[in-house]
Structure formats: structure tokens, C-alpha cells
CSV table of C-alpha atoms in Angstrom, one decimal:
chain,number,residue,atom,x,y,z
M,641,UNK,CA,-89.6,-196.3,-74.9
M,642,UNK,CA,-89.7,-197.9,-78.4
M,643,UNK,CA,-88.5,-201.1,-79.7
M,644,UNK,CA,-88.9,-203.0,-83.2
M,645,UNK,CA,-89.4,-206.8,-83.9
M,646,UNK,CA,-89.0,-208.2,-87.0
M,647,UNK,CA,-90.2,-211.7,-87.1
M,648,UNK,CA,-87.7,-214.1,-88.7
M,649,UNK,CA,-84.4,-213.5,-88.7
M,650,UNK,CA,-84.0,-215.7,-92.5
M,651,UNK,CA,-86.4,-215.2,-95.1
M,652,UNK,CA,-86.0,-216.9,-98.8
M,653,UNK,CA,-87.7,-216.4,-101.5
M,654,UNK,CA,-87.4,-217.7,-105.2
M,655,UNK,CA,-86.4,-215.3,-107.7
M,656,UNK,CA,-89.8,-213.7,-109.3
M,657,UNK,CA,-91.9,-214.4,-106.2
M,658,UNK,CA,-93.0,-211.8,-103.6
M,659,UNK,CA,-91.2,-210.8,-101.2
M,660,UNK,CA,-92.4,-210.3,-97.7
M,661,UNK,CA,-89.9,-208.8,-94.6
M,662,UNK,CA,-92.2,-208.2,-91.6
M,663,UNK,CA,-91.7,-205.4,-88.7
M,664,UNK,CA,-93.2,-204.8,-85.6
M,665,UNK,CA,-93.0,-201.5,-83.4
M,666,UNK,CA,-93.7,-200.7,-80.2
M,667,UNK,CA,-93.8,-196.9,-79.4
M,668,UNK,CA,-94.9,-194.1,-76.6
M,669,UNK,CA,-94.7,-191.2,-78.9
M,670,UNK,CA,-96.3,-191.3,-82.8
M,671,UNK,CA,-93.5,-193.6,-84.7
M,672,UNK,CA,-91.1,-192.6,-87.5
M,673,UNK,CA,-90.3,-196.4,-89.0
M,674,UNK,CA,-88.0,-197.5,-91.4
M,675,UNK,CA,-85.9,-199.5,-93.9
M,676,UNK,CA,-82.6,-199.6,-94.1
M,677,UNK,CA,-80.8,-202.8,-96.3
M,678,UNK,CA,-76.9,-204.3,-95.8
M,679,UNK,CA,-75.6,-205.6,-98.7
M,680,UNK,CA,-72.4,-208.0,-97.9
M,681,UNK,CA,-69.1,-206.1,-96.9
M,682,UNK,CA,-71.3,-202.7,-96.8
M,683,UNK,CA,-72.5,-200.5,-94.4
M,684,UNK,CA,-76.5,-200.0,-94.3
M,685,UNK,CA,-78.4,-197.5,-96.3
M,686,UNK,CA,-81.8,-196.4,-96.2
M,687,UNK,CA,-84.6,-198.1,-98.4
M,688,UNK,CA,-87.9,-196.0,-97.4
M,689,UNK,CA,-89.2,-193.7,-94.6
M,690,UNK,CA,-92.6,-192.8,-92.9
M,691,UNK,CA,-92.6,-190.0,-90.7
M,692,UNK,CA,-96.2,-188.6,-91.7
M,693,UNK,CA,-99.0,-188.2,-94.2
M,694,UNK,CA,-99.6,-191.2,-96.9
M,695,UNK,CA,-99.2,-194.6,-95.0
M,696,UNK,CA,-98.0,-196.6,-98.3
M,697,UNK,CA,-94.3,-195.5,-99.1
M,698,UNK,CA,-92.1,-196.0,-101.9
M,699,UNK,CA,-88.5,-197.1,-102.1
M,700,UNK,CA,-85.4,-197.9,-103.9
M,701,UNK,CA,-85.4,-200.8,-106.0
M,702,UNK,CA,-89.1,-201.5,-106.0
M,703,UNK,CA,-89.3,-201.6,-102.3
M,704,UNK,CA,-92.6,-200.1,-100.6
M,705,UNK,CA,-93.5,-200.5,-96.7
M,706,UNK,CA,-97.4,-200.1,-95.6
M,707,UNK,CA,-97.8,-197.9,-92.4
M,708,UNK,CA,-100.7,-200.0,-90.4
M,709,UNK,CA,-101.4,-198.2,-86.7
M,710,UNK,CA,-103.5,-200.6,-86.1
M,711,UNK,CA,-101.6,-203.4,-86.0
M,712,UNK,CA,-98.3,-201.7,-85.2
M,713,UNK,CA,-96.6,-203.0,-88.6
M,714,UNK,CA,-94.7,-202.0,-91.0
M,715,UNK,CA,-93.8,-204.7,-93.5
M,716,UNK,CA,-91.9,-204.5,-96.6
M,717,UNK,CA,-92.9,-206.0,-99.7
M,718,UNK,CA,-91.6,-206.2,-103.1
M,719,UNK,CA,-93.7,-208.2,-106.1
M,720,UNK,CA,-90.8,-209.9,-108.1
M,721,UNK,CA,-87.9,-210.5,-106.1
M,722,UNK,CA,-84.3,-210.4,-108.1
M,723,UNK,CA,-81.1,-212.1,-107.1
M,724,UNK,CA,-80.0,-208.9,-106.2
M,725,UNK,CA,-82.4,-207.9,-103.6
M,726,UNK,CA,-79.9,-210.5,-101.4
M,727,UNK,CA,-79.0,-208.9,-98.5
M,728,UNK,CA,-79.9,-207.8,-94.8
M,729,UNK,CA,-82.5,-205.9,-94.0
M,730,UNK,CA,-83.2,-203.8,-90.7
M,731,UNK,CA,-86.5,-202.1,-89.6
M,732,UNK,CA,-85.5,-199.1,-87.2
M,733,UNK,CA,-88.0,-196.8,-85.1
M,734,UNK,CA,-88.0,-192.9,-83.8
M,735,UNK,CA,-90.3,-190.3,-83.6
M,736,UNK,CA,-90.6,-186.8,-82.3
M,737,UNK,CA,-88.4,-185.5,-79.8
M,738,UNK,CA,-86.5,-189.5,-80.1
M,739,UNK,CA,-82.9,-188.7,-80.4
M,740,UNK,CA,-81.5,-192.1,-81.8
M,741,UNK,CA,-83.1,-194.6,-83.4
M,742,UNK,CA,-84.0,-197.9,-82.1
M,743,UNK,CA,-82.7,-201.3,-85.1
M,744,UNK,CA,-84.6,-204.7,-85.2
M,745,UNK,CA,-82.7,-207.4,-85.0
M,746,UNK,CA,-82.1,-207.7,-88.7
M,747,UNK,CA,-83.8,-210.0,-91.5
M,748,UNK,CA,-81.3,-211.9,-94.2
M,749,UNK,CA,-83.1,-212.5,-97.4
M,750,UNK,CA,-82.1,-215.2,-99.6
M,751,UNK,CA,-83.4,-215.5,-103.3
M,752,UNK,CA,-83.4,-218.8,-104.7
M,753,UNK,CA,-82.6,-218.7,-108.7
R,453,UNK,CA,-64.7,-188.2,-101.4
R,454,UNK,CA,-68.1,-188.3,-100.9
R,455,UNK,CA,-70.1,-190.1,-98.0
R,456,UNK,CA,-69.0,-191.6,-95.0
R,457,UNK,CA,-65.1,-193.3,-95.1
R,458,UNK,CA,-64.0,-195.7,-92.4
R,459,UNK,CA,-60.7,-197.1,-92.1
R,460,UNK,CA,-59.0,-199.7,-91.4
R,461,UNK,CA,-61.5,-201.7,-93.5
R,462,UNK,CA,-60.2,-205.1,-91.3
R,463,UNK,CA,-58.4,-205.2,-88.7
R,464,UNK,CA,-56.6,-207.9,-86.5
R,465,UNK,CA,-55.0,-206.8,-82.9
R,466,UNK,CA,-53.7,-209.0,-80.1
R,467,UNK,CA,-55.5,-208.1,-76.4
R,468,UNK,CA,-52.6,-205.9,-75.4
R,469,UNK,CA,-52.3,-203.7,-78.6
R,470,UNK,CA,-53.5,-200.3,-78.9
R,471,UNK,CA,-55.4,-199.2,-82.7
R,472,UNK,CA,-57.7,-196.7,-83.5
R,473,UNK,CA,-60.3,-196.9,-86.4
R,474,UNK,CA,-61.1,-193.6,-88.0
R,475,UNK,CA,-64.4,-192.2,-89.7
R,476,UNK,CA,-64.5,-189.3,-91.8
R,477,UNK,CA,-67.5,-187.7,-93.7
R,478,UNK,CA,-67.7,-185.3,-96.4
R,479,UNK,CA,-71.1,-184.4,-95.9
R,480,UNK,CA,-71.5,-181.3,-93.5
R,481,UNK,CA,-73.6,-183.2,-91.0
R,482,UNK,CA,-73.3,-182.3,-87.2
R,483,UNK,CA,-74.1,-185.6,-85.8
R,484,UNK,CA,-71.8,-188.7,-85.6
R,485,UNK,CA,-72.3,-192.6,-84.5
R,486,UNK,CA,-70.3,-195.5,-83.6
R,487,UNK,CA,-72.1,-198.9,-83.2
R,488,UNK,CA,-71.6,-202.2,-83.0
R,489,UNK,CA,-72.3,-205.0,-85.2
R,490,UNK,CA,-71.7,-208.9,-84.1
R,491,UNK,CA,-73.1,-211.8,-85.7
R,492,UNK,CA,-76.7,-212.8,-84.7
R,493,UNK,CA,-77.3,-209.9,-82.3
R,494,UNK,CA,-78.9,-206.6,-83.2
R,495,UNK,CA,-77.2,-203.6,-84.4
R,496,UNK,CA,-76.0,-202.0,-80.8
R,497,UNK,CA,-75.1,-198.1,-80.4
R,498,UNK,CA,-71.9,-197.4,-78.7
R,499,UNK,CA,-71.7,-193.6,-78.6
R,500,UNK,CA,-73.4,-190.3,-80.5
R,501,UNK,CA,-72.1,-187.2,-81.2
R,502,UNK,CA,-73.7,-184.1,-81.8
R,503,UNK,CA,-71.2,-180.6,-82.6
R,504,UNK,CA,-68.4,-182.2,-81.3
R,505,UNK,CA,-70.0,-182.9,-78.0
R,506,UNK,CA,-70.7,-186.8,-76.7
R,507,UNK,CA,-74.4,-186.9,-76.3
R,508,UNK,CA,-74.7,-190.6,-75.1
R,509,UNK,CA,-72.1,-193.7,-74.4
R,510,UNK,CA,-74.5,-196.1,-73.9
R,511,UNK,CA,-72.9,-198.2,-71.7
R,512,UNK,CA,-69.5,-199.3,-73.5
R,513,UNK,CA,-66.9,-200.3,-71.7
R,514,UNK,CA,-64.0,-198.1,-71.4
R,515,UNK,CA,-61.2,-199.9,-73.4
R,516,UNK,CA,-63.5,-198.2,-76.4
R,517,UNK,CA,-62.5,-194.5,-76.3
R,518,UNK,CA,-63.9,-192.2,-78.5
R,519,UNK,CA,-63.1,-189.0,-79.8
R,520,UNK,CA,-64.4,-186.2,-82.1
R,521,UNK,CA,-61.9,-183.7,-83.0
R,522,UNK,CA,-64.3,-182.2,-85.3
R,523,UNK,CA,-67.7,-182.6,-86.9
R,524,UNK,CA,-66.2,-184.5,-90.1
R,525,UNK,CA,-64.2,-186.9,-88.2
R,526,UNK,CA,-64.8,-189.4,-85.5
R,527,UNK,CA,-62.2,-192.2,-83.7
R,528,UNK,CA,-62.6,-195.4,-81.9
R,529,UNK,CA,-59.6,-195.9,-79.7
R,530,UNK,CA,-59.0,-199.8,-78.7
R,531,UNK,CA,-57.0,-200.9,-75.9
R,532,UNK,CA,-57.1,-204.2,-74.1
R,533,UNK,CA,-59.6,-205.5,-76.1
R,534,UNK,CA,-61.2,-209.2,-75.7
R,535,UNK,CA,-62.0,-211.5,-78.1
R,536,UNK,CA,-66.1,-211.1,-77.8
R,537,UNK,CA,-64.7,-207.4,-79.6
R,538,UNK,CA,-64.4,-209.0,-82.5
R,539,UNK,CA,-67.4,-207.7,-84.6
R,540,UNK,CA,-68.3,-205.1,-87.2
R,541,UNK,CA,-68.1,-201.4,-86.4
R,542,UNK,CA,-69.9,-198.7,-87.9
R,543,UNK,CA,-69.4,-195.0,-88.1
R,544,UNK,CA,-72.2,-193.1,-89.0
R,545,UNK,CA,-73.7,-189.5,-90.0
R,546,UNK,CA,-76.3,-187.3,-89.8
R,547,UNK,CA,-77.3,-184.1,-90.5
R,548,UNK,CA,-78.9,-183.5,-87.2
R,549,UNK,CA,-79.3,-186.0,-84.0
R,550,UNK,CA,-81.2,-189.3,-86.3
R,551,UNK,CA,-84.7,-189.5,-84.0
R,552,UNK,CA,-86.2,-187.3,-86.0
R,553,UNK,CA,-85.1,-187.6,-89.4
R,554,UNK,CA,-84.0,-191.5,-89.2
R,555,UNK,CA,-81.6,-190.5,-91.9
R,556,UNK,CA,-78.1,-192.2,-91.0
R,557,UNK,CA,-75.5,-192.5,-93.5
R,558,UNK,CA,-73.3,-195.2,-93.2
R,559,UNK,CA,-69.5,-196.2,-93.5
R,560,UNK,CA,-68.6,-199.6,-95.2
R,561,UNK,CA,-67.5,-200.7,-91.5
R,562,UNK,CA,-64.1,-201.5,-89.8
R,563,UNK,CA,-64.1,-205.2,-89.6
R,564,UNK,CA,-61.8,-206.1,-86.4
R,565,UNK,CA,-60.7,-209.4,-85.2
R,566,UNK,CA,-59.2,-209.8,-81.5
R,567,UNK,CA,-56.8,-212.7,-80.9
């Protein structure tokens, strides 16, 4: 079974500051995490991925996402946050074998001019 | 086109009508997704295709009928809906079944508002 928390369901940040979205994962089978953002009135679209190899991956729009096993995390940080970086953003889980995957509850970022 | 097109965009129905939304996607993938999106709750997955072929219904009641007549198109049928309905509803795409790829392409969502 796998499942995903992301811890706070609002995050705001002023514009220029760093931005910090946290996810938690729980999984029985090596993860495949990721990143997907909602912009308002649109669907969702994928930000970053880690399936395997390097544990620090890149994004769209300056996004990256740290693969920790350790902890079971996989926050996503961006140094300068822009006004247009507002939206909602969803950390999701898989892995091998997993045929759907499993959405967090969802985190709206607000940036603060 | 290109990507994944839902329509109605919005849509208002009484509890006795009878609408369908429609996806479509122009990107030869095999693998198809309706969910669910209401306000404060997490993203919930209705039903997957794969080839044509219903691979899960998790649960969904059946005034939501779905129906694949092929791998670029996918239909939510709505009957007798109540007003907990109302919500955001996503079609989606993939190129194979999402668990291992995680890729899902998504449709700008039918919007849809029971009375």
C-alpha cells in the first residue's frame, strides 16, 4: 500500500523568499514520487520526477525535489519564489509493478508581493 | 489539437437530468482516467482505462457511467446526480497504466454544478 502526506494544506511565501512544499510517503515497494502543480481553471501537470538514480531532481520553473529514504521525504523547494509560482501543488507516489498513482492532499501556495 | 480536451468546461444539471462530459486526447496513449476533484479533499480516482478495457472503478457509484469507445476518447455519463457531485472532474492520459511512469496528462477539467 502507499500513501502521501503533505504537511500543510496553505503555504505563503513573500515574493523573493524560498519556497518550501513538504511531502511525506509511505510505501511497500521502492517509491516513484512526484510533482505535479494546478494553476487556477487548469488541469495538473507534472513539475519533476524520481524513479531512480540521482536523488536531487530538477524541474520546470526552478523547481527541484530532494529524494531522502531516510526520512521518507520528498520536499520541493525553489530559492526565489515569483508571483507566478501561485498555485496548487500535489505530491503523488508509485513504484514498480503500482498501477495508479496514489495524490496528497494538495498544498496552495500563496506569494505575497 | 494537441493534449488532452475535455468538454463541457462547466456545467450545471438539475438531479433528474441526464449529461455526459467528454475527454479526448491527441496523444496516442493507451491509458485513460477520470477523477474527482472537490474542494478540500484529495484528488479521488473514479475509473482507469487501459486499451479500451476498465481496469479499476474504484468504488463510484453508479449514476457515474463511463465509457471508452476507443483509446483517444473517454465519457462520463451523469444521471441522477446529487448535489455533493458538484466538483471538478478530470480526464486524464497516459501512455501506459501511470504506476510506473507517474506521467499523467491532464485535461483543463469539466467543472459541474448539481442543483
Amino acid at each position: 500500500a502507499q500513501s502521501v502526506t503533505q504537511l500543510g494544506s496553505h503555504v505563503s511565501v513573500s515574493e523573493g523568499a524560498l519556497v518550501l512544499l513538504r511531502c511525506n510517503y509511505s510505501s511497500s515497494v521502492p517509491p516513484y514520487l512526484f510533482w505535479y502543480v494546478q494553476y487556477p481553471n487548469q488541469g495538473l501537470q507534472l513539475l519533476l520526477k524520481y524513479t531512480t538514480g540521482a536523488t536531487l531532481v530538477k524541474g520546470i520553473n526552478g523547481f527541484e525535489a530532494e529524494f531522502k529514504k531516510s526520512e521518507t521525504s520528498f520536499h520541493l523547494t525553489k530559492p526565489s519564489a515569483h508571483m507566478s509560482d501561485a498555485a496548487e501543488y500535489f505530491c503523488a507516489v508509485s513504484g514498480q509493478g503500482a498501477q495508479k498513482l496514489v495524490f496528497g492532499q494538495g498544498t496552495r501556495l500563496t506569494i505575497n508581493p | 489539437e494537441t493534449g488532452v480536451t475535455q468538454t463541457p468546461r462547466h456545467l450545471v444539471m438539475g438531479m433528474t437530468n441526464k449529461k455526459s462530459l467528454k475527454c479526448e486526447q491527441h496523444l496516442g496513449h493507451n491509458a485513460m482516467y477520470w477523477y474527482k476533484q472537490s474542494a478540500k479533499k484529495p484528488l479521488e480516482l473514479m475509473f482507469v482505462y487501459n486499451f479500451k478495457e476498465q481496469t479499476e472503478n474504484n468504488s463510484v457509484p453508479s449514476r457515474f457511467s463511463p465509457e471508452c469507445p476507443n483509446s483517444s476518447h473517454l465519457f462520463l455519463h451523469l444521471h441522477t446526480l446529487q448535489p455533493e457531485d458538484s466538483a471538478l472532474y478530470l480526464c486524464a492520459s497516459s501512455h501506459q497504466l501511470a504506476g510506473d511512469t507517474g506521467e499523467l496528462f491532464f485535461g483543463e477539467g469539466s467543472r459541474l454544478t448539481v442543483l
